[in-house]
PDB file of C-alpha atoms in Angstrom:
ATOM      1  CA  MET A1263     -11.998   7.814  -7.689  1.00  0.00           C
ATOM      2  CA  SER A1264     -14.847  10.192  -7.613  1.00  0.00           C
ATOM      3  CA  ASP A1265     -15.812  13.337  -5.541  1.00  0.00           C
ATOM      4  CA  THR A1266     -17.993  11.403  -3.361  1.00  0.00           C
ATOM      5  CA  ASP A1267     -15.959   8.500  -2.707  1.00  0.00           C
ATOM      6  CA  LEU A1268     -13.247  11.317  -1.519  1.00  0.00           C
ATOM      7  CA  THR A1269     -15.706  13.079   0.541  1.00  0.00           C
ATOM      8  CA  GLU A1270     -16.765  10.047   2.440  1.00  0.00           C
ATOM      9  CA  GLN A1271     -13.168   8.666   3.053  1.00  0.00           C
ATOM     10  CA  SER A1272     -12.423  11.867   4.624  1.00  0.00           C
ATOM     11  CA  GLU A1273     -15.453  11.713   6.732  1.00  0.00           C
ATOM     12  CA  ALA A1274     -14.669   8.336   8.027  1.00  0.00           C
ATOM     13  CA  TYR A1275     -10.906   9.145   8.305  1.00  0.00           C
ATOM     14  CA  ASP A1276      -9.924  10.493  11.486  1.00  0.00           C
ATOM     15  CA  LEU A1277      -6.233  11.729  11.322  1.00  0.00           C
ATOM     16  CA  ASP A1278      -5.941  12.808  15.206  1.00  0.00           C
ATOM     17  CA  ALA A1279      -7.375   9.548  16.522  1.00  0.00           C
ATOM     18  CA  TYR A1280      -4.825   7.412  14.025  1.00  0.00           C
ATOM     19  CA  LEU A1281      -1.710   9.553  15.271  1.00  0.00           C
ATOM     20  CA  ASP A1282      -2.977   9.307  19.157  1.00  0.00           C
ATOM     21  CA  ARG A1283      -3.246   5.546  18.401  1.00  0.00           C
ATOM     22  CA  ILE A1284       0.177   4.869  16.901  1.00  0.00           C
ATOM     23  CA  GLY A1285       1.787   7.426  19.525  1.00  0.00           C
ATOM     24  CA  PHE A1286       3.123   9.940  17.104  1.00  0.00           C
ATOM     25  CA  LYS A1287       3.948  13.260  18.738  1.00  0.00           C
ATOM     26  CA  GLY A1288       5.839  15.291  15.769  1.00  0.00           C
ATOM     27  CA  GLU A1289       5.156  17.779  13.441  1.00  0.00           C
ATOM     28  CA  ARG A1290       2.450  17.513  11.038  1.00  0.00           C
ATOM     29  CA  ARG A1291       4.059  18.319   8.183  1.00  0.00           C
ATOM     30  CA  ALA A1292       4.414  16.783   4.478  1.00  0.00           C
ATOM     31  CA  ASP A1293       8.338  15.897   5.094  1.00  0.00           C
ATOM     32  CA  LEU A1294      10.706  13.259   5.214  1.00  0.00           C
ATOM     33  CA  ALA A1295      10.965  13.479   9.351  1.00  0.00           C
ATOM     34  CA  THR A1296       7.033  13.084   9.248  1.00  0.00           C
ATOM     35  CA  LEU A1297       6.900  10.354   7.023  1.00  0.00           C
ATOM     36  CA  ARG A1298       9.833   8.613   8.974  1.00  0.00           C
ATOM     37  CA  GLY A1299       8.254   9.165  11.977  1.00  0.00           C
ATOM     38  CA  VAL A1300       4.838   8.416  11.141  1.00  0.00           C
ATOM     39  CA  HIS A1301       6.103   4.883   9.693  1.00  0.00           C
ATOM     40  CA  LEU A1302       8.236   3.874  12.459  1.00  0.00           C
ATOM     41  CA  ALA A1303       5.046   4.835  15.177  1.00  0.00           C
ATOM     42  CA  HIS A1304       2.527   2.601  12.726  1.00  0.00           C
ATOM     43  CA  ALA A1305       5.342  -0.277  12.596  1.00  0.00           C
ATOM     44  CA  LEU A1306       5.783  -0.355  16.640  1.00  0.00           C
ATOM     45  CA  SER A1307       2.046  -0.064  17.391  1.00  0.00           C
ATOM     46  CA  LEU A1308      -0.254  -1.760  15.248  1.00  0.00           C
ATOM     47  CA  PRO A1309       0.162  -5.477  15.020  1.00  0.00           C
ATOM     48  CA  PHE A1310      -0.082  -8.015  12.043  1.00  0.00           C
ATOM     49  CA  GLU A1311      -3.132 -10.643  11.917  1.00  0.00           C
ATOM     50  CA  ASN A1312      -5.376 -12.575   9.789  1.00  0.00           C
ATOM     51  CA  LEU A1313      -7.947 -13.388  12.269  1.00  0.00           C
ATOM     52  CA  ASP A1314     -10.894 -12.424   9.839  1.00  0.00           C
ATOM     53  CA  PRO A1315      -9.719 -14.989   6.816  1.00  0.00           C
ATOM     54  CA  VAL A1316      -9.436 -17.682   9.532  1.00  0.00           C
ATOM     55  CA  ARG A1317     -12.740 -17.077  10.659  1.00  0.00           C
ATOM     56  CA  GLY A1318     -13.963 -17.262   7.051  1.00  0.00           C
ATOM     57  CA  THR A1319     -14.463 -13.498   5.691  1.00  0.00           C
ATOM     58  CA  ALA A1320     -12.286 -10.941   4.041  1.00  0.00           C
ATOM     59  CA  PRO A1321     -11.816  -7.912   6.406  1.00  0.00           C
ATOM     60  CA  SER A1322     -13.241  -4.819   5.173  1.00  0.00           C
ATOM     61  CA  LEU A1323     -11.183  -2.128   3.632  1.00  0.00           C
ATOM     62  CA  ALA A1324     -13.405   0.547   4.302  1.00  0.00           C
ATOM     63  CA  PRO A1325     -12.002   3.673   6.099  1.00  0.00           C
ATOM     64  CA  ALA A1326     -14.548   3.755   8.757  1.00  0.00           C
ATOM     65  CA  ASP A1327     -14.386  -0.092   9.364  1.00  0.00           C
ATOM     66  CA  LEU A1328     -10.427  -0.009   9.428  1.00  0.00           C
ATOM     67  CA  MET A1329     -10.771   2.973  12.370  1.00  0.00           C
ATOM     68  CA  ALA A1330     -13.220   1.205  14.098  1.00  0.00           C
ATOM     69  CA  LYS A1331     -11.126  -2.530  14.099  1.00  0.00           C
ATOM     70  CA  MET A1332      -7.577  -0.992  14.458  1.00  0.00           C
ATOM     71  CA  ILE A1333      -7.634   2.209  15.922  1.00  0.00           C
ATOM     72  CA  HIS A1334     -10.792   2.129  18.252  1.00  0.00           C
ATOM     73  CA  GLY A1335     -10.327  -1.516  18.920  1.00  0.00           C
ATOM     74  CA  ARG A1336      -7.842  -4.375  19.807  1.00  0.00           C
ATOM     75  CA  ARG A1337      -7.113  -5.356  16.540  1.00  0.00           C
ATOM     76  CA  GLY A1338      -4.561  -5.586  13.905  1.00  0.00           C
ATOM     77  CA  GLY A1339      -5.006  -6.279  10.013  1.00  0.00           C
ATOM     78  CA  TYR A1340      -2.893  -7.499   7.067  1.00  0.00           C
ATOM     79  CA  CYS A1341      -1.311  -5.795   4.399  1.00  0.00           C
ATOM     80  CA  TYR A1342      -4.285  -4.192   3.127  1.00  0.00           C
ATOM     81  CA  GLU A1343      -5.628  -2.888   5.931  1.00  0.00           C
ATOM     82  CA  HIS A1344      -2.207  -1.368   7.247  1.00  0.00           C
ATOM     83  CA  ASN A1345      -1.373   0.375   4.391  1.00  0.00           C
ATOM     84  CA  ILE A1346      -4.386   1.868   3.373  1.00  0.00           C
ATOM     85  CA  LEU A1347      -4.354   3.672   6.841  1.00  0.00           C
ATOM     86  CA  LEU A1348      -0.801   4.810   6.263  1.00  0.00           C
ATOM     87  CA  ARG A1349      -2.023   6.220   2.969  1.00  0.00           C
ATOM     88  CA  LEU A1350      -4.912   7.899   4.224  1.00  0.00           C
ATOM     89  CA  ALA A1351      -2.631   9.452   7.197  1.00  0.00           C
ATOM     90  CA  LEU A1352      -0.409  10.589   4.471  1.00  0.00           C
ATOM     91  CA  GLU A1353      -2.748  11.740   2.158  1.00  0.00           C
ATOM     92  CA  ALA A1354      -4.274  13.744   5.130  1.00  0.00           C
ATOM     93  CA  LEU A1355      -0.871  15.236   5.752  1.00  0.00           C
ATOM     94  CA  GLY A1356      -0.141  16.340   2.489  1.00  0.00           C
ATOM     95  CA  PHE A1357       1.872  13.685   0.544  1.00  0.00           C
ATOM     96  CA  ARG A1358       1.017  12.670  -2.774  1.00  0.00           C
ATOM     97  CA  VAL A1359       0.560   8.478  -2.519  1.00  0.00           C
ATOM     98  CA  ALA A1360       0.230   5.723  -5.006  1.00  0.00           C
ATOM     99  CA  GLN A1361      -0.652   2.200  -4.007  1.00  0.00           C
ATOM    100  CA  LEU A1362       1.626  -0.468  -5.308  1.00  0.00           C
ATOM    101  CA  ALA A1363       0.887  -4.286  -5.395  1.00  0.00           C
ATOM    102  CA  GLY A1364       3.821  -6.734  -5.215  1.00  0.00           C
ATOM    103  CA  ARG A1365       4.657 -10.523  -5.405  1.00  0.00           C
ATOM    104  CA  VAL A1366       6.146 -12.082  -2.387  1.00  0.00           C
ATOM    105  CA  VAL A1367       9.200 -14.030  -3.528  1.00  0.00           C
ATOM    106  CA  VAL A1368      10.098 -15.475   0.314  1.00  0.00           C
ATOM    107  CA  GLY A1369      10.294 -19.504  -0.928  1.00  0.00           C
ATOM    108  CA  ALA A1370       9.366 -18.600  -4.710  1.00  0.00           C
ATOM    109  CA  ARG A1371      11.237 -20.007  -7.490  1.00  0.00           C
ATOM    110  CA  THR A1372      10.687 -17.064  -9.236  1.00  0.00           C
ATOM    111  CA  PRO A1373       8.517 -13.818  -8.656  1.00  0.00           C
ATOM    112  CA  GLU A1374       6.354 -14.681 -11.816  1.00  0.00           C
ATOM    113  CA  SER A1375       5.418 -17.981  -9.924  1.00  0.00           C
ATOM    114  CA  ARG A1376       3.619 -16.056  -7.396  1.00  0.00           C
ATOM    115  CA  PRO A1377       0.413 -13.743  -7.862  1.00  0.00           C
ATOM    116  CA  ARG A1378       0.501  -9.808  -7.052  1.00  0.00           C
ATOM    117  CA  THR A1379      -0.986 -10.149  -3.246  1.00  0.00           C
ATOM    118  CA  HIS A1380       1.101  -7.600  -1.061  1.00  0.00           C
ATOM    119  CA  ALA A1381       0.337  -4.209  -1.295  1.00  0.00           C
ATOM    120  CA  MET A1382       2.564  -1.021  -0.236  1.00  0.00           C
ATOM    121  CA  LEU A1383       3.208   2.341  -1.014  1.00  0.00           C
ATOM    122  CA  ARG A1384       5.063   4.892  -3.180  1.00  0.00           C
ATOM    123  CA  VAL A1385       5.194   8.350  -1.452  1.00  0.00           C
ATOM    124  CA  GLU A1386       6.438  11.587  -3.003  1.00  0.00           C
ATOM    125  CA  VAL A1387       7.920  13.897  -0.732  1.00  0.00           C
ATOM    126  CA  ALA A1388       8.285  17.656  -1.270  1.00  0.00           C
ATOM    127  CA  GLY A1389      12.032  18.746  -1.649  1.00  0.00           C
ATOM    128  CA  GLU A1390      13.343  15.000  -2.142  1.00  0.00           C
ATOM    129  CA  PRO A1391      14.919  13.799  -5.264  1.00  0.00           C
ATOM    130  CA  LEU A1392      13.156  10.588  -5.272  1.00  0.00           C
ATOM    131  CA  PRO A1393       9.905   8.628  -4.212  1.00  0.00           C
ATOM    132  CA  TYR A1394      10.161   6.517  -1.111  1.00  0.00           C
ATOM    133  CA  LEU A1395       8.971   3.021  -0.677  1.00  0.00           C
ATOM    134  CA  ALA A1396       6.731   2.549   2.302  1.00  0.00           C
ATOM    135  CA  ASP A1397       5.065  -0.354   3.901  1.00  0.00           C
ATOM    136  CA  VAL A1398       3.892  -1.155   7.322  1.00  0.00           C
ATOM    137  CA  GLY A1399       2.275  -4.392   6.477  1.00  0.00           C
ATOM    138  CA  PHE A1400       4.758  -7.177   5.615  1.00  0.00           C
ATOM    139  CA  GLY A1401       4.473  -8.847   8.605  1.00  0.00           C
ATOM    140  CA  ALA A1402       7.871 -10.368   9.078  1.00  0.00           C
ATOM    141  CA  PRO A1403      10.888 -10.137  11.482  1.00  0.00           C
ATOM    142  CA  GLY A1404      13.009  -8.126   8.621  1.00  0.00           C
ATOM    143  CA  ALA A1405      10.009  -6.096   7.203  1.00  0.00           C
ATOM    144  CA  LEU A1406      10.658  -2.317   6.701  1.00  0.00           C
ATOM    145  CA  LEU A1407      10.265   0.111   9.721  1.00  0.00           C
ATOM    146  CA  LEU A1408      11.331   2.804   7.628  1.00  0.00           C
ATOM    147  CA  PRO A1409      10.571   4.041   4.362  1.00  0.00           C
ATOM    148  CA  VAL A1410      13.415   3.843   1.913  1.00  0.00           C
ATOM    149  CA  PRO A1411      14.128   5.524  -1.251  1.00  0.00           C
ATOM    150  CA  LEU A1412      13.522   3.992  -4.506  1.00  0.00           C
ATOM    151  CA  VAL A1413      17.107   3.489  -5.805  1.00  0.00           C
ATOM    152  CA  THR A1414      19.549   0.551  -6.212  1.00  0.00           C
ATOM    153  CA  GLY A1415      23.105   0.453  -5.035  1.00  0.00           C
ATOM    154  CA  THR A1416      22.486   1.484  -1.497  1.00  0.00           C
ATOM    155  CA  GLU A1417      21.948   0.021   1.273  1.00  0.00           C
ATOM    156  CA  PHE A1418      19.756   1.284   4.121  1.00  0.00           C
ATOM    157  CA  GLU A1419      19.731   0.837   8.036  1.00  0.00           C
ATOM    158  CA  GLY A1420      16.225   1.766   9.596  1.00  0.00           C
ATOM    159  CA  ALA A1421      15.750   1.045  13.106  1.00  0.00           C
ATOM    160  CA  GLY A1422      18.178  -1.860  13.367  1.00  0.00           C
ATOM    161  CA  ARG A1423      17.225  -3.169  10.109  1.00  0.00           C
ATOM    162  CA  ARG A1424      19.151  -3.594   6.378  1.00  0.00           C
ATOM    163  CA  HIS A1425      17.666  -3.052   3.484  1.00  0.00           C
ATOM    164  CA  ARG A1426      18.204  -2.707  -0.202  1.00  0.00           C
ATOM    165  CA  LEU A1427      16.749  -2.699  -3.359  1.00  0.00           C
ATOM    166  CA  VAL A1428      17.614  -4.193  -6.798  1.00  0.00           C
ATOM    167  CA  ARG A1429      16.152  -4.337 -10.033  1.00  0.00           C
ATOM    168  CA  LEU A1430      15.565  -7.962 -11.768  1.00  0.00           C
ATOM    169  CA  PRO A1431      15.231  -8.769 -15.316  1.00  0.00           C
ATOM    170  CA  HIS A1432      11.957  -9.304 -16.526  1.00  0.00           C
ATOM    171  CA  ASP A1433      10.273  -9.150 -19.934  1.00  0.00           C
ATOM    172  CA  GLY A1434       7.657  -6.087 -18.982  1.00  0.00           C
ATOM    173  CA  PRO A1435       8.114  -2.523 -20.099  1.00  0.00           C
ATOM    174  CA  LEU A1436       8.504  -1.463 -16.726  1.00  0.00           C
ATOM    175  CA  GLU A1437      11.395  -1.955 -14.255  1.00  0.00           C
ATOM    176  CA  LEU A1438      11.233  -4.823 -11.861  1.00  0.00           C
ATOM    177  CA  TRP A1439      12.395  -3.879  -8.195  1.00  0.00           C
ATOM    178  CA  GLU A1440      12.970  -6.452  -5.495  1.00  0.00           C
ATOM    179  CA  LEU A1441      13.028  -5.717  -1.462  1.00  0.00           C
ATOM    180  CA  GLN A1442      15.754  -7.264   0.074  1.00  0.00           C
ATOM    181  CA  VAL A1443      16.808  -7.591   3.763  1.00  0.00           C
ATOM    182  CA  HIS A1444      20.139  -8.404   5.246  1.00  0.00           C
ATOM    183  CA  ASP A1445      19.862 -11.672   7.740  1.00  0.00           C
ATOM    184  CA  PRO A1446      21.968 -10.787  10.686  1.00  0.00           C
ATOM    185  CA  ARG A1447      22.665 -14.594  11.169  1.00  0.00           C
ATOM    186  CA  GLY A1448      23.541 -15.360   7.426  1.00  0.00           C
ATOM    187  CA  GLY A1449      27.249 -13.899   7.935  1.00  0.00           C
ATOM    188  CA  PRO A1450      28.955 -11.450   6.018  1.00  0.00           C
ATOM    189  CA  GLY A1451      28.683 -11.199   2.352  1.00  0.00           C
ATOM    190  CA  GLU A1452      25.870 -11.503  -0.617  1.00  0.00           C
ATOM    191  CA  GLY A1453      24.607 -14.657   0.853  1.00  0.00           C
ATOM    192  CA  ALA A1454      23.109 -12.658   3.689  1.00  0.00           C
ATOM    193  CA  TRP A1455      20.767 -10.740   1.750  1.00  0.00           C
ATOM    194  CA  ALA A1456      17.267 -12.239   0.968  1.00  0.00           C
ATOM    195  CA  GLY A1457      14.497 -10.976  -1.449  1.00  0.00           C
ATOM    196  CA  GLN A1458      11.051 -10.457   0.225  1.00  0.00           C
ATOM    197  CA  TYR A1459       8.727  -9.158  -2.313  1.00  0.00           C
ATOM    198  CA  ALA A1460       9.147  -7.801  -6.028  1.00  0.00           C
ATOM    199  CA  PHE A1461       7.056  -5.106  -7.573  1.00  0.00           C
ATOM    200  CA  THR A1462       6.751  -2.551 -10.362  1.00  0.00           C
ATOM    201  CA  GLN A1463       5.929   1.050  -9.836  1.00  0.00           C
ATOM    202  CA  GLU A1464       2.332   0.600 -11.639  1.00  0.00           C
ATOM    203  CA  PRO A1465      -0.202   2.392  -9.307  1.00  0.00           C
ATOM    204  CA  PHE A1466      -3.249   0.131  -7.888  1.00  0.00           C
ATOM    205  CA  ALA A1467      -6.629   1.385  -7.676  1.00  0.00           C
ATOM    206  CA  ALA A1468      -9.129   0.575  -4.711  1.00  0.00           C
ATOM    207  CA  PRO A1469     -10.876  -1.930  -6.899  1.00  0.00           C
ATOM    208  CA  ASP A1470      -8.009  -3.805  -7.216  1.00  0.00           C
ATOM    209  CA  LEU A1471      -7.098  -3.822  -3.730  1.00  0.00           C
ATOM    210  CA  GLU A1472     -10.900  -5.186  -3.080  1.00  0.00           C
ATOM    211  CA  VAL A1473     -10.240  -8.097  -5.621  1.00  0.00           C
ATOM    212  CA  PHE A1474      -6.689  -9.071  -3.709  1.00  0.00           C
ATOM    213  CA  ASN A1475      -8.250  -8.830  -0.624  1.00  0.00           C
ATOM    214  CA  TRP A1476     -11.026 -11.418  -1.456  1.00  0.00           C
ATOM    215  CA  PHE A1477      -8.439 -13.750  -2.782  1.00  0.00           C
ATOM    216  CA  VAL A1478      -6.279 -13.587  -0.049  1.00  0.00           C
ATOM    217  CA  GLY A1479      -9.213 -13.377   2.737  1.00  0.00           C
ATOM    218  CA  THR A1480     -11.541 -16.218   1.383  1.00  0.00           C
ATOM    219  CA  HIS A1481      -9.465 -18.530  -0.881  1.00  0.00           C
ATOM    220  CA  PRO A1482      -8.948 -22.075   0.237  1.00  0.00           C
ATOM    221  CA  ARG A1483      -5.490 -22.334  -0.726  1.00  0.00           C
ATOM    222  CA  SER A1484      -4.424 -18.554   0.865  1.00  0.00           C
ATOM    223  CA  PRO A1485      -2.153 -19.612   3.671  1.00  0.00           C
ATOM    224  CA  PHE A1486      -4.260 -17.016   5.595  1.00  0.00           C
ATOM    225  CA  THR A1487      -7.693 -18.906   5.587  1.00  0.00           C
ATOM    226  CA  ARG A1488      -5.847 -21.983   6.923  1.00  0.00           C
ATOM    227  CA  ARG A1489      -4.250 -20.942  10.436  1.00  0.00           C
ATOM    228  CA  PRO A1490      -3.623 -17.568  12.466  1.00  0.00           C
ATOM    229  CA  TYR A1491      -0.580 -15.799  11.306  1.00  0.00           C
ATOM    230  CA  LEU A1492       0.159 -12.728  13.728  1.00  0.00           C
ATOM    231  CA  GLN A1493       3.111 -10.592  14.377  1.00  0.00           C
ATOM    232  CA  ARG A1494       4.273  -7.719  16.570  1.00  0.00           C
ATOM    233  CA  THR A1495       7.138  -5.363  16.697  1.00  0.00           C
ATOM    234  CA  THR A1496       8.268  -3.418  19.219  1.00  0.00           C
ATOM    235  CA  ALA A1497      11.674  -1.646  19.682  1.00  0.00           C
ATOM    236  CA  ASP A1498      13.544  -4.633  21.089  1.00  0.00           C
ATOM    237  CA  ARG A1499      11.769  -7.775  19.551  1.00  0.00           C
ATOM    238  CA  HIS A1500       9.821  -9.165  17.035  1.00  0.00           C
ATOM    239  CA  LEU A1501       7.077 -11.663  17.843  1.00  0.00           C
ATOM    240  CA  SER A1502       5.109 -14.190  15.712  1.00  0.00           C
ATOM    241  CA  LEU A1503       2.580 -16.881  15.870  1.00  0.00           C
ATOM    242  CA  ASP A1504       2.098 -19.331  12.870  1.00  0.00           C
ATOM    243  CA  GLY A1505      -0.706 -21.668  13.819  1.00  0.00           C
ATOM    244  CA  ALA A1506       0.638 -22.974  17.083  1.00  0.00           C
ATOM    245  CA  ARG A1507       4.233 -21.847  16.843  1.00  0.00           C
ATOM    246  CA  LEU A1508       5.136 -18.906  18.896  1.00  0.00           C
ATOM    247  CA  THR A1509       8.623 -17.270  18.046  1.00  0.00           C
ATOM    248  CA  GLU A1510      10.612 -14.631  19.386  1.00  0.00           C
ATOM    249  CA  THR A1511      13.202 -12.680  17.369  1.00  0.00           C
ATOM    250  CA  LEU A1512      15.608 -10.234  19.552  1.00  0.00           C
ATOM    251  CA  ALA A1513      17.238  -7.284  17.430  1.00  0.00           C
ATOM    252  CA  ASP A1514      20.737  -9.163  17.583  1.00  0.00           C
ATOM    253  CA  GLY A1515      18.955 -11.766  15.766  1.00  0.00           C
ATOM    254  CA  THR A1516      18.590 -14.434  18.646  1.00  0.00           C
ATOM    255  CA  VAL A1517      15.513 -16.697  17.865  1.00  0.00           C
ATOM    256  CA  THR A1518      13.498 -18.657  20.329  1.00  0.00           C
ATOM    257  CA  GLY A1519      10.561 -20.722  19.729  1.00  0.00           C
ATOM    258  CA  ARG A1520       7.533 -22.692  21.641  1.00  0.00           C
ATOM    259  CA  THR A1521       4.475 -24.609  20.621  1.00  0.00           C
ATOM    260  CA  LEU A1522       1.384 -23.573  22.215  1.00  0.00           C
ATOM    261  CA  THR A1523      -0.563 -26.551  23.158  1.00  0.00           C
ATOM    262  CA  GLU A1524      -3.852 -25.370  24.592  1.00  0.00           C
ATOM    263  CA  GLU A1525      -6.482 -22.852  23.155  1.00  0.00           C
ATOM    264  CA  ALA A1526      -6.796 -20.861  26.717  1.00  0.00           C
ATOM    265  CA  GLN A1527      -3.126 -20.102  26.623  1.00  0.00           C
ATOM    266  CA  ALA A1528      -3.371 -19.434  22.837  1.00  0.00           C
ATOM    267  CA  ARG A1529      -5.872 -16.519  23.517  1.00  0.00           C
ATOM    268  CA  ARG A1530      -3.933 -15.525  26.742  1.00  0.00           C
ATOM    269  CA  VAL A1531      -0.891 -15.139  24.466  1.00  0.00           C
ATOM    270  CA  VAL A1532      -2.524 -13.237  21.580  1.00  0.00           C
ATOM    271  CA  GLU A1533      -4.462 -10.779  24.034  1.00  0.00           C
ATOM    272  CA  GLU A1534      -1.547 -10.082  26.392  1.00  0.00           C
ATOM    273  CA  GLU A1535       1.768 -10.526  24.145  1.00  0.00           C
ATOM    274  CA  PHE A1536       0.060  -9.315  20.600  1.00  0.00           C
ATOM    275  CA  GLY A1537      -2.638  -6.830  22.204  1.00  0.00           C
ATOM    276  CA  ILE A1538      -5.387  -8.555  19.929  1.00  0.00           C
ATOM    277  CA  GLU A1539      -8.804  -9.113  21.237  1.00  0.00           C
ATOM    278  CA  VAL A1540      -9.814 -12.627  19.426  1.00  0.00           C
ATOM    279  CA  PRO A1541     -13.398 -12.075  17.774  1.00  0.00           C
ATOM    280  CA  GLU A1542     -16.113 -14.614  18.391  1.00  0.00           C
ATOM    281  CA  GLY A1543     -15.891 -17.434  16.039  1.00  0.00           C
ATOM    282  CA  VAL A1544     -12.265 -18.110  16.001  1.00  0.00           C
ATOM    283  CA  THR A1545     -10.522 -21.258  17.339  1.00  0.00           C
ATOM    284  CA  LEU A1546      -6.543 -20.403  17.268  1.00  0.00           C
ATOM    285  CA  LEU A1547      -5.229 -24.016  17.484  1.00  0.00           C
ATOM    286  CA  THR A1548      -6.845 -26.589  15.328  1.00  0.00           C
TER     287      THR A1548
END
């Protein structure tokens, strides 16, 4: 990235506005407490949504546009938008951050059967022996709420959710990691762990994310162009809208759901329950 690009990003990004939007009141230091606090505040404040792809366009990843949409506007975003905003905040706070890309393995035969379409972050923290995996854009009931160190053989509890990292065999020169979540409904034992995405620690640059974003946001076979997919996480529940199906998952794993049948009803739920202003040109129910 050129010096001009860095200057433009710095001028477009407003750390004060971002921290105010997510409600973070902690110390502004490049330490683990700040990383954890900002990560959790972001995850509990900004919704996941794909309404731009639903109306036929890939969202802009420019810092100024992300600020206008998600910080100053009543909108959310998907993984690229969320994790770029988080990366800009962490860099402004003094962290060293690398952008990573992963393959979503939920429902996949093998990791290699999916493209690298998910974005996450590798964060170095001064005084910590290991880098951390940070991700506020996975958009699922079992997504990370707190960052986890890049180490295997350890389970991590964060804000009521349990995760672990395992290494998978593969033919590449870099280690392949998989983030797994523990499903409280699955009972005790190994069978309760489920993979979320697989990744290496190879860093990806802004042009890579632009290509990923264009594919995910415009390709007719992308699930994000076919129907609304919204997520909202709070301290005590997770709410999702997948097409017309509205699902609530409580902290204890209890799941309830219903199908929305009217457009006016769906728009009211999106605006009141998810805190998202539906943009012009979007029909939620088809």
